[in-house]
Amino acid sequence: MDGGTDVERAGSRAAALVEQVFALVDETRAAVLAAAAPRRAAGLRRVDLARLRPLITGHLERYARLLAGTGVVVAPGVLVDAPAWLEWWRRTPGGDVVFLDVDLDPDSDDYYDFTDAPWFTGPERTGERAVVGPYVDHGGTDEYVVTLTAPLVVDGAFLGVVGADLRLRELERVLGPVLAGLAGPAALVNGDGRVMVSTTPRWLAGSLLPATSLRALRISRCAGLPWRVAAAAPA
Amino acid sequence: MSQVPATARHAVFAPLEGGGRTDAVVRRLGEAVSLGLLADGEQLPAESDLSASLGVSTVTLREALATLREQGVVETRRGRRGGSFVRSPADPSTRRLRERLRETTPDELRDLGDVHRAVAGTAALLAAERAGPEEARRLAQHAGRLSTATSAARRRRADGRFHVEVAAAAQSPRLTRQEMELQAEVGELLWLPAGGALDAAEGGRQHAEIAAAIGRGDGPTARTLAEEHVLHGVEHLVALHLRLVRPG
């Protein structure tokens, strides 16, 4: 058995990359749940999340270019010493590891309201992982990213999400060569048909492939993801 | 603090062009307060004198004063020492903004506007090409926020946010950053507090039209509307600047 068609194999590679990142996210989640469990009566504090910093920044070191950032986003009203909180660390394009400092004051001009972001509301409503984007994360990292998140639930209560931002340009770097191995023009597209990685200038990253075009292509879904690999049949 | 040129003050009460509509009176007086041409605590001329010099009926003037009272820009006291008084405690940031507007020449405003038109126009064009239904829905939602914003700061935020969302819908981090920087430069001038800023209802209408063109996938129209929207803002700032610097 040769492991499926070429598009299926490319789709598996994309799914495998995402699973690697979710494995890191799951490590962080386990650590948050371990910190939350004994605090149930007294309540969770920022300092409890601050203890996760070595783990979180360690992930950034391990996946230096792929991860634009990773950490924990706490739902409003969960922490006893802050109305909302992000224990989120970024690795800047220059290589510095910095704390993502966003404005959490609802009355401020630059208020970063994450509570209606799909990467937050998805896990909140469905209890499932979310894979969101690519999108411009203005007010947060200001980069073009794909965000992976998983819900944090303790005793049925939603505490927030853990997640990671992948730089789209790094997805291009890793998966571009995979797609280049396919016969004919090929692209990795998200659930809306938006091109993420492509081997042809005809399908620019960020643009939408219409459903009619997709129907004419060989498609493989990426397991567990709303993504697809699409390739034109060889001439 | 610089002296307000005498002719600038005089122009506040000069006849309105194009007939006397209530909103024109509100705008004229509101802008004058924003620009500091009328000082906090200053008494306005008697209603009969004011309506005569503006060239409007007393009914129109009273309607306008009622609106300005609602906006908190004017207060009316009855009785012997009664009359309408300006309310504009000029906090340091408003004074700073007026100074900035006075010192920025029309040519500088035009040049800033040129860049802004390029960024906003292209962002709208690309957003029309690249926005999916979810992005279009977000834009329509943000377009509705300007006309319902309840303070100068909120109007400024709603205006800027819409433009940033258009650039994000274009899938371009660079255009988004450019738009954020332009909003930081021009936003606070466009939305001077104490009344008389850009017409928020008109601005909101323009936002809605831009969002609709993007939702339809009509790039050229979206671009033209976005450029016109920016141009409208530039012309408004130039007009305000000229009113501030009328030769004394």
PDB file of C-alpha atoms in Angstrom, chain A residues 106-109 111 134-136 138 142 144 194 206-208, chain B residues 130-132 135 156-157 161 164-165 168 171 173 176-177 180:
ATOM      1  CA  PRO A 106     -12.891  47.832  27.785  1.00  0.00           C
ATOM      2  CA  ASP A 107     -12.995  51.647  27.819  1.00  0.00           C
ATOM      3  CA  SER A 108      -9.699  52.079  26.026  1.00  0.00           C
ATOM      4  CA  ASP A 109      -9.315  52.977  22.352  1.00  0.00           C
ATOM      5  CA  TYR A 111      -9.184  47.441  23.774  1.00  0.00           C
ATOM      6  CA  PRO A 134      -5.281  32.769   7.967  1.00  0.00           C
ATOM      7  CA  TYR A 135      -6.122  36.270   9.121  1.00  0.00           C
ATOM      8  CA  VAL A 136      -4.453  39.537  10.078  1.00  0.00           C
ATOM      9  CA  HIS A 138      -4.485  43.333  14.287  1.00  0.00           C
ATOM     10  CA  ASP A 142      -0.390  42.251  13.800  1.00  0.00           C
ATOM     11  CA  TYR A 144      -0.798  37.067   9.166  1.00  0.00           C
ATOM     12  CA  ARG A 194      -8.764  30.613   0.928  1.00  0.00           C
ATOM     13  CA  GLY A 206      -4.790  35.061   0.776  1.00  0.00           C
ATOM     14  CA  SER A 207      -7.054  34.847  -2.262  1.00  0.00           C
ATOM     15  CA  LEU A 208     -10.230  32.786  -2.440  1.00  0.00           C
TER      16      LEU A 208
ATOM     17  CA  ARG B 130     -10.693  38.458  -0.938  1.00  0.00           C
ATOM     18  CA  ALA B 131     -13.359  38.801   1.703  1.00  0.00           C
ATOM     19  CA  GLY B 132     -15.547  35.764   2.325  1.00  0.00           C
ATOM     20  CA  GLU B 135     -15.455  38.898   6.678  1.00  0.00           C
ATOM     21  CA  ARG B 156     -12.909  58.078  16.485  1.00  0.00           C
ATOM     22  CA  ARG B 157     -12.522  54.461  17.565  1.00  0.00           C
ATOM     23  CA  ARG B 161     -11.650  50.350  13.496  1.00  0.00           C
ATOM     24  CA  VAL B 164      -8.476  48.674   9.930  1.00  0.00           C
ATOM     25  CA  GLU B 165     -11.030  45.899   9.443  1.00  0.00           C
ATOM     26  CA  ALA B 168      -7.524  43.083   7.469  1.00  0.00           C
ATOM     27  CA  GLN B 171      -5.594  39.838   3.962  1.00  0.00           C
ATOM     28  CA  PRO B 173      -0.757  42.857   7.343  1.00  0.00           C
ATOM     29  CA  THR B 176      -3.381  46.994   8.067  1.00  0.00           C
ATOM     30  CA  ARG B 177      -0.325  48.446   9.795  1.00  0.00           C
ATOM     31  CA  MET B 180      -3.371  51.880  11.893  1.00  0.00           C
TER      32      MET B 180
END
